[in-house]
CSV table of C-alpha atoms in Angstrom, one decimal:
chain,number,residue,atom,x,y,z
A,1,UNK,CA,84.4,83.8,52.6
A,2,UNK,CA,85.3,84.4,56.3
A,3,UNK,CA,87.4,87.4,57.2
A,4,UNK,CA,90.6,86.8,59.1
A,5,UNK,CA,90.6,87.9,62.7
A,6,UNK,CA,93.9,88.1,64.5
A,7,UNK,CA,93.7,87.9,68.3
A,8,UNK,CA,96.6,89.0,70.5
A,9,UNK,CA,96.8,87.9,74.1
A,10,UNK,CA,98.1,89.9,77.1
A,11,UNK,CA,101.2,89.6,79.2
A,12,UNK,CA,101.6,86.2,80.8
A,13,UNK,CA,99.0,84.6,78.5
A,14,UNK,CA,99.2,82.4,75.4
A,15,UNK,CA,97.0,81.8,72.4
A,16,UNK,CA,94.8,79.8,74.8
A,17,UNK,CA,93.8,83.0,76.6
A,18,UNK,CA,91.2,83.3,73.8
A,19,UNK,CA,89.6,79.9,74.4
A,20,UNK,CA,86.6,81.4,76.1
A,21,UNK,CA,86.0,83.9,73.2
A,22,UNK,CA,86.5,81.6,70.2
A,23,UNK,CA,83.3,79.6,70.6
A,24,UNK,CA,81.3,82.8,70.8
A,25,UNK,CA,82.5,84.0,67.4
A,26,UNK,CA,80.6,83.6,64.2
A,27,UNK,CA,82.9,81.3,62.3
A,28,UNK,CA,81.0,81.8,59.1
A,29,UNK,CA,82.1,85.4,59.3
A,30,UNK,CA,85.6,85.1,60.9
A,31,UNK,CA,88.6,82.8,60.5
A,32,UNK,CA,90.6,83.4,63.7
A,33,UNK,CA,94.4,83.4,63.8
A,34,UNK,CA,95.6,83.2,67.4
A,35,UNK,CA,99.4,83.5,67.7
A,36,UNK,CA,101.6,83.4,70.8
A,37,UNK,CA,103.6,86.6,71.2
A,38,UNK,CA,107.4,86.5,71.7
A,39,UNK,CA,108.4,85.4,75.2
A,40,UNK,CA,105.2,83.5,75.7
A,41,UNK,CA,104.0,79.9,75.2
A,42,UNK,CA,105.4,78.3,72.1
A,43,UNK,CA,107.5,81.5,71.4
A,44,UNK,CA,109.0,81.7,74.8
A,45,UNK,CA,112.5,81.4,73.4
A,46,UNK,CA,112.2,83.5,70.2
A,47,UNK,CA,114.5,86.5,70.4
A,48,UNK,CA,114.9,89.4,70.3
A,49,UNK,CA,111.8,90.2,72.4
A,50,UNK,CA,110.9,93.6,71.0
A,51,UNK,CA,107.9,95.5,69.7
A,52,UNK,CA,109.4,95.4,66.3
A,53,UNK,CA,109.8,91.7,66.4
A,54,UNK,CA,106.3,91.1,67.6
A,55,UNK,CA,104.9,93.4,64.8
A,56,UNK,CA,106.9,91.5,62.2
A,57,UNK,CA,105.5,88.2,63.6
A,58,UNK,CA,101.9,89.3,63.4
A,59,UNK,CA,102.3,90.7,59.9
A,60,UNK,CA,104.0,87.5,58.7
A,61,UNK,CA,101.2,85.3,60.1
A,62,UNK,CA,98.3,87.4,58.7
A,63,UNK,CA,97.0,87.7,55.2
A,64,UNK,CA,97.0,90.9,53.2
A,65,UNK,CA,94.0,92.3,55.0
A,66,UNK,CA,92.6,91.3,58.4
A,67,UNK,CA,90.7,92.5,61.5
A,68,UNK,CA,93.0,92.9,64.5
A,69,UNK,CA,92.1,92.6,68.2
A,70,UNK,CA,94.5,93.0,71.0
A,71,UNK,CA,94.1,92.6,74.8
A,72,UNK,CA,96.2,94.6,77.3
A,73,UNK,CA,99.8,94.1,76.2
A,74,UNK,CA,98.5,92.6,73.0
A,75,UNK,CA,96.5,95.8,72.5
A,76,UNK,CA,99.7,97.8,72.6
A,77,UNK,CA,101.2,95.6,70.0
A,78,UNK,CA,98.0,95.7,67.9
A,79,UNK,CA,98.2,99.5,67.8
A,80,UNK,CA,101.9,99.3,66.6
A,81,UNK,CA,100.8,96.7,63.9
A,82,UNK,CA,98.0,99.0,62.7
A,83,UNK,CA,100.4,102.1,62.6
A,84,UNK,CA,103.0,100.1,60.8
A,85,UNK,CA,100.7,98.6,58.2
A,86,UNK,CA,97.4,100.6,58.2
A,87,UNK,CA,96.5,99.5,54.7
A,88,UNK,CA,96.3,95.9,55.9
A,89,UNK,CA,94.2,96.3,59.1
A,90,UNK,CA,90.5,96.7,58.1
A,91,UNK,CA,89.3,97.1,61.7
A,92,UNK,CA,91.0,97.5,65.1
A,93,UNK,CA,89.6,96.3,68.4
A,94,UNK,CA,91.5,97.4,71.5
A,95,UNK,CA,90.6,95.7,74.8
A,96,UNK,CA,91.7,97.0,78.2
A,97,UNK,CA,94.8,98.7,76.8
A,98,UNK,CA,96.6,102.0,76.4
A,99,UNK,CA,99.2,103.8,74.2
A,100,UNK,CA,101.6,104.0,77.1
A,101,UNK,CA,102.2,105.9,80.3
A,102,UNK,CA,102.1,109.6,79.4
A,103,UNK,CA,103.5,111.1,82.6
A,104,UNK,CA,107.3,110.9,82.7
A,105,UNK,CA,107.5,110.5,86.5
A,106,UNK,CA,104.9,107.8,86.4
A,107,UNK,CA,106.6,106.0,83.6
A,108,UNK,CA,110.0,106.1,85.4
A,109,UNK,CA,108.3,104.6,88.4
A,110,UNK,CA,106.7,101.9,86.3
A,111,UNK,CA,110.1,101.1,84.7
A,112,UNK,CA,111.6,100.6,88.1
A,113,UNK,CA,108.6,98.5,89.2
A,114,UNK,CA,108.8,96.3,86.1
A,115,UNK,CA,112.6,95.7,86.5
A,116,UNK,CA,112.1,94.8,90.2
A,117,UNK,CA,109.3,92.5,89.3
A,118,UNK,CA,111.3,90.9,86.5
A,119,UNK,CA,114.2,90.2,88.9
A,120,UNK,CA,111.6,88.6,91.3
A,121,UNK,CA,109.8,86.6,88.6
A,122,UNK,CA,113.0,85.3,87.0
A,123,UNK,CA,113.8,83.0,89.9
A,124,UNK,CA,110.3,81.7,90.5
A,125,UNK,CA,108.7,78.4,89.7
A,126,UNK,CA,105.8,78.7,87.4
A,127,UNK,CA,103.4,78.0,90.3
A,128,UNK,CA,104.9,80.9,92.2
A,129,UNK,CA,104.6,83.2,89.2
A,130,UNK,CA,100.9,82.3,88.8
A,131,UNK,CA,100.2,83.1,92.4
A,132,UNK,CA,102.2,86.3,92.3
A,133,UNK,CA,100.6,87.6,89.1
A,134,UNK,CA,97.0,86.8,90.0
A,135,UNK,CA,97.4,88.5,93.4
A,136,UNK,CA,97.8,92.0,91.9
A,137,UNK,CA,95.1,94.6,92.8
A,138,UNK,CA,94.1,95.2,89.2
A,139,UNK,CA,92.8,91.6,89.1
A,140,UNK,CA,90.8,91.8,92.3
A,141,UNK,CA,87.3,90.5,91.8
A,142,UNK,CA,88.1,88.1,89.0
A,143,UNK,CA,85.3,85.4,89.2
A,144,UNK,CA,86.7,82.0,90.5
A,145,UNK,CA,86.0,80.1,87.3
A,146,UNK,CA,87.7,82.7,85.2
A,147,UNK,CA,90.6,82.8,87.6
A,148,UNK,CA,91.1,79.0,87.3
A,149,UNK,CA,91.2,79.0,83.5
A,150,UNK,CA,93.5,82.0,83.6
A,151,UNK,CA,95.9,80.2,86.1
A,152,UNK,CA,96.1,77.3,83.6
A,153,UNK,CA,97.1,79.6,80.8
A,154,UNK,CA,99.7,81.5,82.9
A,155,UNK,CA,101.2,78.2,83.8
A,156,UNK,CA,102.0,77.5,80.1
A,157,UNK,CA,104.8,80.1,80.3
A,158,UNK,CA,108.4,80.2,81.4
A,159,UNK,CA,108.9,82.8,84.2
A,160,UNK,CA,112.5,83.6,83.0
A,161,UNK,CA,111.1,84.5,79.5
A,162,UNK,CA,108.4,86.6,81.1
A,163,UNK,CA,111.0,88.4,83.1
A,164,UNK,CA,112.7,89.4,79.8
A,165,UNK,CA,109.3,90.5,78.4
A,166,UNK,CA,108.8,92.8,81.4
A,167,UNK,CA,112.2,94.4,80.8
A,168,UNK,CA,111.8,94.8,77.0
A,169,UNK,CA,108.2,95.3,76.1
A,170,UNK,CA,106.5,95.9,79.5
A,171,UNK,CA,104.3,98.8,80.2
A,172,UNK,CA,107.2,101.0,81.3
A,173,UNK,CA,109.6,100.0,78.6
A,174,UNK,CA,107.2,101.2,75.8
A,175,UNK,CA,107.6,104.9,74.8
A,176,UNK,CA,104.1,106.4,74.9
A,177,UNK,CA,102.6,107.1,71.5
A,178,UNK,CA,99.4,109.0,72.3
A,179,UNK,CA,100.4,111.6,69.7
A,180,UNK,CA,100.1,108.9,67.0
A,181,UNK,CA,96.8,107.2,67.8
A,182,UNK,CA,95.0,109.8,65.7
A,183,UNK,CA,96.6,108.2,62.7
A,184,UNK,CA,94.4,105.1,63.2
A,185,UNK,CA,91.9,105.9,60.5
A,186,UNK,CA,90.4,102.4,60.2
A,187,UNK,CA,87.3,101.7,62.3
A,188,UNK,CA,88.3,101.4,65.9
A,189,UNK,CA,86.4,99.7,68.8
A,190,UNK,CA,87.7,100.3,72.3
A,191,UNK,CA,86.4,97.9,75.0
A,192,UNK,CA,87.0,98.2,78.8
A,193,UNK,CA,85.5,96.7,81.9
A,194,UNK,CA,83.5,98.9,84.2
A,195,UNK,CA,85.6,97.8,87.3
A,196,UNK,CA,88.8,98.6,85.4
A,197,UNK,CA,88.8,102.3,86.3
A,198,UNK,CA,92.3,103.3,85.0
A,199,UNK,CA,91.5,101.9,81.6
A,200,UNK,CA,88.0,103.4,81.5
A,201,UNK,CA,89.9,106.7,82.0
A,202,UNK,CA,92.2,105.9,79.1
A,203,UNK,CA,89.3,105.1,76.9
A,204,UNK,CA,87.2,108.1,77.6
A,205,UNK,CA,89.8,110.8,78.4
A,206,UNK,CA,92.6,109.8,76.0
A,207,UNK,CA,91.4,107.6,73.1
A,208,UNK,CA,88.0,109.3,72.5
A,209,UNK,CA,89.4,112.8,72.0
A,210,UNK,CA,92.2,111.6,69.8
A,211,UNK,CA,90.2,109.1,67.7
A,212,UNK,CA,86.8,110.8,67.3
A,213,UNK,CA,85.4,107.9,65.1
A,214,UNK,CA,86.2,105.3,67.7
A,215,UNK,CA,83.4,103.4,69.4
A,216,UNK,CA,84.0,103.1,73.2
A,217,UNK,CA,82.2,100.3,75.0
A,218,UNK,CA,82.2,99.7,78.8
A,219,UNK,CA,81.2,96.2,79.8
A,220,UNK,CA,79.3,96.3,83.1
A,221,UNK,CA,80.6,94.0,85.9
A,222,UNK,CA,83.9,93.2,84.1
A,223,UNK,CA,87.3,94.1,85.3
A,224,UNK,CA,90.6,94.0,83.5
A,225,UNK,CA,90.3,90.4,82.4
A,226,UNK,CA,87.6,90.9,79.7
A,227,UNK,CA,88.4,87.9,77.5
A,228,UNK,CA,88.0,85.5,80.4
A,229,UNK,CA,85.3,87.5,82.4
A,230,UNK,CA,83.0,88.5,79.6
A,231,UNK,CA,83.8,86.4,76.5
A,232,UNK,CA,80.3,86.6,74.9
A,233,UNK,CA,80.1,90.3,75.3
A,234,UNK,CA,83.5,90.8,73.8
A,235,UNK,CA,82.8,88.5,70.9
A,236,UNK,CA,79.6,90.5,70.2
A,237,UNK,CA,81.7,93.7,70.2
A,238,UNK,CA,84.3,92.2,67.9
A,239,UNK,CA,81.4,91.4,65.5
């Protein structure tokens, strides 16, 4: 019987962000559940937008035991799910993510940046939001075909809802929890793109020492957008 695999998208995405990965999975082995997170897609108007609410949604949608994979913001939520219900998560796959911004000054700066960006995004059309989000330096080098499908997914969102996501569960809003990742005793796989230098650093310098049993994989040629840039490689690592 196939094992349930829950896939959590990143900020600005929807469940359709996993479209490139799903055909690469072994469906005799996995039964994927691909929810929208609060503030995104079909859950754009679900409130409150909070980490606790997102965790509750994932646990309500999943069976008693499941494999959990989260990308970027979805990876932060996946870790919180695994810490909240470790007996239910049989394996954890973290893709281009972190456990928060550890430096207080850097976190304060990120909070200010997220709030300013939220104010900017809130008044945008969806087309303006797509252009603004894709223009960030972290996404430089995204292959054109991947960028096009990603733009289609970004456009499935409401900019006003995404502004609230930035304010409530954005990278700055989340209290860092590096002191707790050692509690993740289930098998853990950490996946980063070689061009995504900041997250390569998180994988090697922060996760690896704290979760000695974790397997760290760096996908050559990929940046931050692994599900759209390297779907076959990611599916193989999920397997």
